[in-house]
Amino acid sequence: MKEFPENRVPLTRIYEMSLASVQTNAMVAGVELTIFDQLSIPIQAGELAKTCGFDPRITAEYLNVLTACGLVIKKNGFYQNSQGAEQYLVTGSPTYYGDLILLEYERMAMSPKEIAERVRNGPAFQKEKENMNSEEFWIRYARSMANWERSGTAQKIADTIASLSEFSSMRKMLDLGGGPGLMSITVLARHPSMKGVVFDQPAVVNVTEEFIEEYELSERLTTMGGDYLKDSIGSGYDLILASCTLNFARDCMDKIVKKIYDALNPGGVFVSLHDGMHEEGTKPAIHVLNMMPSALSGYNCSLSKGFIANSILNAGFQSVWSQTINLDVGPFDMDIARKTPEETKT
């Protein structure tokens, strides 16, 4: 008689992973339906269905699913948003994350058959190329990133920069690949007089200017449109911040970091925030998963821990200090480099 295996590993992890897509799809559907807008106050399923024109029976079943996902709280037959859903999934919230969820869902939408096809036959890079060459994609991405940045990330980065000994004497900063500009906006909010420039693609900086106006910083923060891989980024900066953008420079990192070095004033500071992969490219797991569509399309632009730090030293910076900073979307490496106070003689 065949025996059952001994020392069996519990099935729990595999089973939970098999259900993960159910939670994701339920949440994305809720964003599509803007159903969380109706759940800021307790409401019964029938009333919500009547208000929105939904099927009453299926609405109740669906709300139970959202409750099981931890997105909704149910008590005495009434449903209401969880604290997280209220903060990030209600469209009127300044930290609304729904647009980015929809954008990322489209980007990550690879079926098991498509993944298997890539593994068997190699990359199909067309979709990634279309995204990177599409102004519409980057405009949408910049708008959706803004709420993520101002939901805590920009504040955390700005606090770190504000703690630098040089911060009070800084006069001008560059936010390289700055997208909506919330990083530099938050940094300037901690400094009474420093001015700044946000550099990004021409189509994107039009979005940046909207946020600059929203935060009433037009007199201190300007924009520059271009491609930092080949165009001038200006000069005379006391601070250059590159947040989650130098992945695009992976194949020419020494050249780009030298450009950053040359753009800084003597004694200036360069701050880089990036993914910092380790364990032979398998961790942090959250970044490996996020980059899967690009990686399986043949465009893995992840950066290994220490990669940018090496380019910093090659460029001639006086020193570099590296640390891991934990953000809401996982751990990131932060490199802080200082240019020598006096120009090196050649």
PDB file of N, CA and C in Angstrom, residues 279-340:
ATOM      1  N   GLU A 279      20.934  39.399  -2.949  1.00  0.00           N
ATOM      2  CA  GLU A 279      20.639  37.950  -2.946  1.00  0.00           C
ATOM      3  C   GLU A 279      20.526  37.422  -4.383  1.00  0.00           C
ATOM      4  N   GLU A 280      21.563  37.785  -5.184  1.00  0.00           N
ATOM      5  CA  GLU A 280      21.627  37.324  -6.583  1.00  0.00           C
ATOM      6  C   GLU A 280      20.411  37.735  -7.397  1.00  0.00           C
ATOM      7  N   GLY A 281      19.907  38.934  -7.109  1.00  0.00           N
ATOM      8  CA  GLY A 281      18.791  39.471  -7.879  1.00  0.00           C
ATOM      9  C   GLY A 281      17.430  38.955  -7.498  1.00  0.00           C
ATOM     10  N   THR A 282      17.309  38.350  -6.313  1.00  0.00           N
ATOM     11  CA  THR A 282      16.016  37.780  -5.891  1.00  0.00           C
ATOM     12  C   THR A 282      15.334  38.570  -4.777  1.00  0.00           C
ATOM     13  N   LYS A 283      16.002  39.570  -4.237  1.00  0.00           N
ATOM     14  CA  LYS A 283      15.427  40.396  -3.172  1.00  0.00           C
ATOM     15  C   LYS A 283      15.842  41.847  -3.381  1.00  0.00           C
ATOM     16  N   PRO A 284      15.009  42.779  -2.893  1.00  0.00           N
ATOM     17  CA  PRO A 284      13.725  42.612  -2.203  1.00  0.00           C
ATOM     18  C   PRO A 284      12.660  42.021  -3.131  1.00  0.00           C
ATOM     19  N   ALA A 285      11.908  41.062  -2.596  1.00  0.00           N
ATOM     20  CA  ALA A 285      10.914  40.347  -3.397  1.00  0.00           C
ATOM     21  C   ALA A 285       9.898  41.296  -4.017  1.00  0.00           C
ATOM     22  N   ILE A 286       9.539  42.359  -3.300  1.00  0.00           N
ATOM     23  CA  ILE A 286       8.513  43.278  -3.799  1.00  0.00           C
ATOM     24  C   ILE A 286       8.963  43.962  -5.083  1.00  0.00           C
ATOM     25  N   HIS A 287      10.273  44.215  -5.222  1.00  0.00           N
ATOM     26  CA  HIS A 287      10.786  44.833  -6.447  1.00  0.00           C
ATOM     27  C   HIS A 287      10.900  43.812  -7.578  1.00  0.00           C
ATOM     28  N   VAL A 288      11.282  42.585  -7.239  1.00  0.00           N
ATOM     29  CA  VAL A 288      11.356  41.529  -8.255  1.00  0.00           C
ATOM     30  C   VAL A 288       9.978  41.334  -8.895  1.00  0.00           C
ATOM     31  N   LEU A 289       8.937  41.289  -8.062  1.00  0.00           N
ATOM     32  CA  LEU A 289       7.581  41.096  -8.565  1.00  0.00           C
ATOM     33  C   LEU A 289       7.125  42.291  -9.398  1.00  0.00           C
ATOM     34  N   ASN A 290       7.414  43.497  -8.922  1.00  0.00           N
ATOM     35  CA  ASN A 290       7.000  44.699  -9.631  1.00  0.00           C
ATOM     36  C   ASN A 290       7.651  44.809 -11.004  1.00  0.00           C
ATOM     37  N   MET A 291       8.887  44.343 -11.111  1.00  0.00           N
ATOM     38  CA  MET A 291       9.626  44.469 -12.371  1.00  0.00           C
ATOM     39  C   MET A 291       9.456  43.263 -13.292  1.00  0.00           C
ATOM     40  N   MET A 292       8.629  42.293 -12.890  1.00  0.00           N
ATOM     41  CA  MET A 292       8.480  41.087 -13.697  1.00  0.00           C
ATOM     42  C   MET A 292       8.077  41.358 -15.137  1.00  0.00           C
ATOM     43  N   PRO A 293       7.077  42.199 -15.416  1.00  0.00           N
ATOM     44  CA  PRO A 293       6.698  42.407 -16.819  1.00  0.00           C
ATOM     45  C   PRO A 293       7.851  42.923 -17.666  1.00  0.00           C
ATOM     46  N   SER A 294       8.619  43.877 -17.122  1.00  0.00           N
ATOM     47  CA  SER A 294       9.765  44.400 -17.866  1.00  0.00           C
ATOM     48  C   SER A 294      10.827  43.332 -18.044  1.00  0.00           C
ATOM     49  N   ALA A 295      11.099  42.603 -16.950  1.00  0.00           N
ATOM     50  CA  ALA A 295      12.144  41.578 -17.004  1.00  0.00           C
ATOM     51  C   ALA A 295      11.811  40.499 -18.028  1.00  0.00           C
ATOM     52  N   LEU A 296      10.553  40.060 -18.053  1.00  0.00           N
ATOM     53  CA  LEU A 296      10.156  39.018 -18.995  1.00  0.00           C
ATOM     54  C   LEU A 296       9.973  39.553 -20.409  1.00  0.00           C
ATOM     55  N   SER A 297      10.023  40.874 -20.543  1.00  0.00           N
ATOM     56  CA  SER A 297      10.003  41.486 -21.871  1.00  0.00           C
ATOM     57  C   SER A 297      11.417  41.728 -22.388  1.00  0.00           C
ATOM     58  N   GLY A 298      12.411  41.311 -21.595  1.00  0.00           N
ATOM     59  CA  GLY A 298      13.799  41.477 -22.007  1.00  0.00           C
ATOM     60  C   GLY A 298      14.402  42.797 -21.608  1.00  0.00           C
ATOM     61  N   TYR A 299      13.701  43.533 -20.718  1.00  0.00           N
ATOM     62  CA  TYR A 299      14.212  44.840 -20.303  1.00  0.00           C
ATOM     63  C   TYR A 299      14.231  44.899 -18.783  1.00  0.00           C
ATOM     64  N   ASN A 300      15.202  44.251 -18.193  1.00  0.00           N
ATOM     65  CA  ASN A 300      15.364  44.284 -16.740  1.00  0.00           C
ATOM     66  C   ASN A 300      16.282  45.450 -16.382  1.00  0.00           C
ATOM     67  N   CYS A 301      15.711  46.500 -15.822  1.00  0.00           N
ATOM     68  CA  CYS A 301      16.495  47.689 -15.516  1.00  0.00           C
ATOM     69  C   CYS A 301      16.742  47.838 -14.018  1.00  0.00           C
ATOM     70  N   SER A 302      16.635  46.736 -13.274  1.00  0.00           N
ATOM     71  CA  SER A 302      16.873  46.803 -11.834  1.00  0.00           C
ATOM     72  C   SER A 302      18.337  47.117 -11.557  1.00  0.00           C
ATOM     73  N   LEU A 303      18.589  47.701 -10.399  1.00  0.00           N
ATOM     74  CA  LEU A 303      19.944  48.113 -10.015  1.00  0.00           C
ATOM     75  C   LEU A 303      20.396  47.340  -8.792  1.00  0.00           C
ATOM     76  N   SER A 304      21.553  46.727  -8.879  1.00  0.00           N
ATOM     77  CA  SER A 304      22.092  45.962  -7.761  1.00  0.00           C
ATOM     78  C   SER A 304      22.582  46.891  -6.662  1.00  0.00           C
ATOM     79  N   LYS A 305      22.523  46.410  -5.450  1.00  0.00           N
ATOM     80  CA  LYS A 305      23.029  47.158  -4.306  1.00  0.00           C
ATOM     81  C   LYS A 305      24.500  47.516  -4.540  1.00  0.00           C
ATOM     82  N   GLY A 306      24.832  48.777  -4.369  1.00  0.00           N
ATOM     83  CA  GLY A 306      26.203  49.232  -4.546  1.00  0.00           C
ATOM     84  C   GLY A 306      26.556  49.667  -5.950  1.00  0.00           C
ATOM     85  N   PHE A 307      25.650  49.436  -6.914  1.00  0.00           N
ATOM     86  CA  PHE A 307      25.953  49.763  -8.315  1.00  0.00           C
ATOM     87  C   PHE A 307      26.141  51.267  -8.512  1.00  0.00           C
ATOM     88  N   ILE A 308      25.201  52.055  -7.991  1.00  0.00           N
ATOM     89  CA  ILE A 308      25.318  53.503  -8.135  1.00  0.00           C
ATOM     90  C   ILE A 308      26.456  54.037  -7.266  1.00  0.00           C
ATOM     91  N   ALA A 309      26.646  53.455  -6.099  1.00  0.00           N
ATOM     92  CA  ALA A 309      27.736  53.895  -5.216  1.00  0.00           C
ATOM     93  C   ALA A 309      29.087  53.762  -5.908  1.00  0.00           C
ATOM     94  N   ASN A 310      29.276  52.695  -6.667  1.00  0.00           N
ATOM     95  CA  ASN A 310      30.537  52.526  -7.399  1.00  0.00           C
ATOM     96  C   ASN A 310      30.721  53.629  -8.437  1.00  0.00           C
ATOM     97  N   SER A 311      29.636  53.973  -9.152  1.00  0.00           N
ATOM     98  CA  SER A 311      29.728  55.052 -10.139  1.00  0.00           C
ATOM     99  C   SER A 311      29.987  56.391  -9.469  1.00  0.00           C
ATOM    100  N   ILE A 312      29.442  56.573  -8.286  1.00  0.00           N
ATOM    101  CA  ILE A 312      29.675  57.801  -7.524  1.00  0.00           C
ATOM    102  C   ILE A 312      31.163  57.971  -7.224  1.00  0.00           C
ATOM    103  N   LEU A 313      31.802  56.911  -6.789  1.00  0.00           N
ATOM    104  CA  LEU A 313      33.235  56.974  -6.491  1.00  0.00           C
ATOM    105  C   LEU A 313      34.048  57.150  -7.767  1.00  0.00           C
ATOM    106  N   ASN A 314      33.612  56.499  -8.851  1.00  0.00           N
ATOM    107  CA  ASN A 314      34.307  56.650 -10.129  1.00  0.00           C
ATOM    108  C   ASN A 314      34.244  58.082 -10.643  1.00  0.00           C
ATOM    109  N   ALA A 315      33.148  58.784 -10.317  1.00  0.00           N
ATOM    110  CA  ALA A 315      32.962  60.155 -10.804  1.00  0.00           C
ATOM    111  C   ALA A 315      33.828  61.153 -10.071  1.00  0.00           C
ATOM    112  N   GLY A 316      34.378  60.778  -8.918  1.00  0.00           N
ATOM    113  CA  GLY A 316      35.256  61.679  -8.183  1.00  0.00           C
ATOM    114  C   GLY A 316      34.654  62.304  -6.951  1.00  0.00           C
ATOM    115  N   PHE A 317      33.487  61.836  -6.514  1.00  0.00           N
ATOM    116  CA  PHE A 317      32.899  62.382  -5.298  1.00  0.00           C
ATOM    117  C   PHE A 317      33.819  62.123  -4.108  1.00  0.00           C
ATOM    118  N   GLN A 318      33.764  63.033  -3.160  1.00  0.00           N
ATOM    119  CA  GLN A 318      34.617  62.938  -1.978  1.00  0.00           C
ATOM    120  C   GLN A 318      34.259  61.730  -1.125  1.00  0.00           C
ATOM    121  N   SER A 319      32.975  61.450  -1.002  1.00  0.00           N
ATOM    122  CA  SER A 319      32.522  60.342  -0.163  1.00  0.00           C
ATOM    123  C   SER A 319      31.122  59.934  -0.570  1.00  0.00           C
ATOM    124  N   VAL A 320      30.707  58.726  -0.150  1.00  0.00           N
ATOM    125  CA  VAL A 320      29.342  58.269  -0.361  1.00  0.00           C
ATOM    126  C   VAL A 320      28.915  57.486   0.873  1.00  0.00           C
ATOM    127  N   TRP A 321      27.710  57.773   1.314  1.00  0.00           N
ATOM    128  CA  TRP A 321      27.144  57.070   2.466  1.00  0.00           C
ATOM    129  C   TRP A 321      25.863  56.394   2.001  1.00  0.00           C
ATOM    130  N   SER A 322      25.758  55.100   2.223  1.00  0.00           N
ATOM    131  CA  SER A 322      24.607  54.332   1.750  1.00  0.00           C
ATOM    132  C   SER A 322      23.808  53.776   2.915  1.00  0.00           C
ATOM    133  N   GLN A 323      22.497  53.772   2.755  1.00  0.00           N
ATOM    134  CA  GLN A 323      21.619  53.219   3.774  1.00  0.00           C
ATOM    135  C   GLN A 323      20.374  52.650   3.101  1.00  0.00           C
ATOM    136  N   THR A 324      19.666  51.793   3.821  1.00  0.00           N
ATOM    137  CA  THR A 324      18.379  51.285   3.350  1.00  0.00           C
ATOM    138  C   THR A 324      17.280  52.080   4.026  1.00  0.00           C
ATOM    139  N   ILE A 325      16.334  52.563   3.234  1.00  0.00           N
ATOM    140  CA  ILE A 325      15.223  53.335   3.764  1.00  0.00           C
ATOM    141  C   ILE A 325      13.937  52.593   3.420  1.00  0.00           C
ATOM    142  N   ASN A 326      13.106  52.351   4.416  1.00  0.00           N
ATOM    143  CA  ASN A 326      11.878  51.580   4.229  1.00  0.00           C
ATOM    144  C   ASN A 326      10.700  52.506   3.925  1.00  0.00           C
ATOM    145  N   LEU A 327      10.154  52.338   2.733  1.00  0.00           N
ATOM    146  CA  LEU A 327       8.990  53.104   2.311  1.00  0.00           C
ATOM    147  C   LEU A 327       7.767  52.192   2.297  1.00  0.00           C
ATOM    148  N   ASP A 328       6.600  52.769   2.055  1.00  0.00           N
ATOM    149  CA  ASP A 328       5.369  51.988   2.056  1.00  0.00           C
ATOM    150  C   ASP A 328       5.380  50.887   1.000  1.00  0.00           C
ATOM    151  N   VAL A 329       6.153  51.087  -0.061  1.00  0.00           N
ATOM    152  CA  VAL A 329       6.181  50.104  -1.148  1.00  0.00           C
ATOM    153  C   VAL A 329       7.476  49.301  -1.128  1.00  0.00           C
ATOM    154  N   GLY A 330       8.086  49.189   0.041  1.00  0.00           N
ATOM    155  CA  GLY A 330       9.246  48.325   0.176  1.00  0.00           C
ATOM    156  C   GLY A 330      10.518  49.067   0.509  1.00  0.00           C
ATOM    157  N   PRO A 331      11.622  48.313   0.711  1.00  0.00           N
ATOM    158  CA  PRO A 331      12.904  48.931   1.039  1.00  0.00           C
ATOM    159  C   PRO A 331      13.612  49.450  -0.202  1.00  0.00           C
ATOM    160  N   PHE A 332      14.262  50.603  -0.057  1.00  0.00           N
ATOM    161  CA  PHE A 332      15.032  51.195  -1.142  1.00  0.00           C
ATOM    162  C   PHE A 332      16.411  51.563  -0.617  1.00  0.00           C
ATOM    163  N   ASP A 333      17.394  51.582  -1.513  1.00  0.00           N
ATOM    164  CA  ASP A 333      18.725  52.051  -1.160  1.00  0.00           C
ATOM    165  C   ASP A 333      18.802  53.551  -1.387  1.00  0.00           C
ATOM    166  N   MET A 334      19.415  54.242  -0.452  1.00  0.00           N
ATOM    167  CA  MET A 334      19.671  55.665  -0.614  1.00  0.00           C
ATOM    168  C   MET A 334      21.170  55.899  -0.511  1.00  0.00           C
ATOM    169  N   ASP A 335      21.751  56.488  -1.551  1.00  0.00           N
ATOM    170  CA  ASP A 335      23.157  56.864  -1.558  1.00  0.00           C
ATOM    171  C   ASP A 335      23.250  58.376  -1.450  1.00  0.00           C
ATOM    172  N   ILE A 336      24.046  58.848  -0.515  1.00  0.00           N
ATOM    173  CA  ILE A 336      24.257  60.281  -0.335  1.00  0.00           C
ATOM    174  C   ILE A 336      25.741  60.563  -0.571  1.00  0.00           C
ATOM    175  N   ALA A 337      26.038  61.350  -1.595  1.00  0.00           N
ATOM    176  CA  ALA A 337      27.422  61.613  -1.995  1.00  0.00           C
ATOM    177  C   ALA A 337      27.732  63.101  -1.892  1.00  0.00           C
ATOM    178  N   ARG A 338      28.957  63.400  -1.495  1.00  0.00           N
ATOM    179  CA  ARG A 338      29.398  64.789  -1.353  1.00  0.00           C
ATOM    180  C   ARG A 338      30.554  65.073  -2.299  1.00  0.00           C
ATOM    181  N   LYS A 339      30.408  66.166  -3.022  1.00  0.00           N
ATOM    182  CA  LYS A 339      31.483  66.616  -3.906  1.00  0.00           C
ATOM    183  C   LYS A 339      32.515  67.370  -3.084  1.00  0.00           C
ATOM    184  N   THR A 340      33.776  67.199  -3.424  1.00  0.00           N
ATOM    185  CA  THR A 340      34.823  67.876  -2.687  1.00  0.00           C
ATOM    186  C   THR A 340      34.579  69.379  -2.660  1.00  0.00           C
TER     187      THR A 340
END
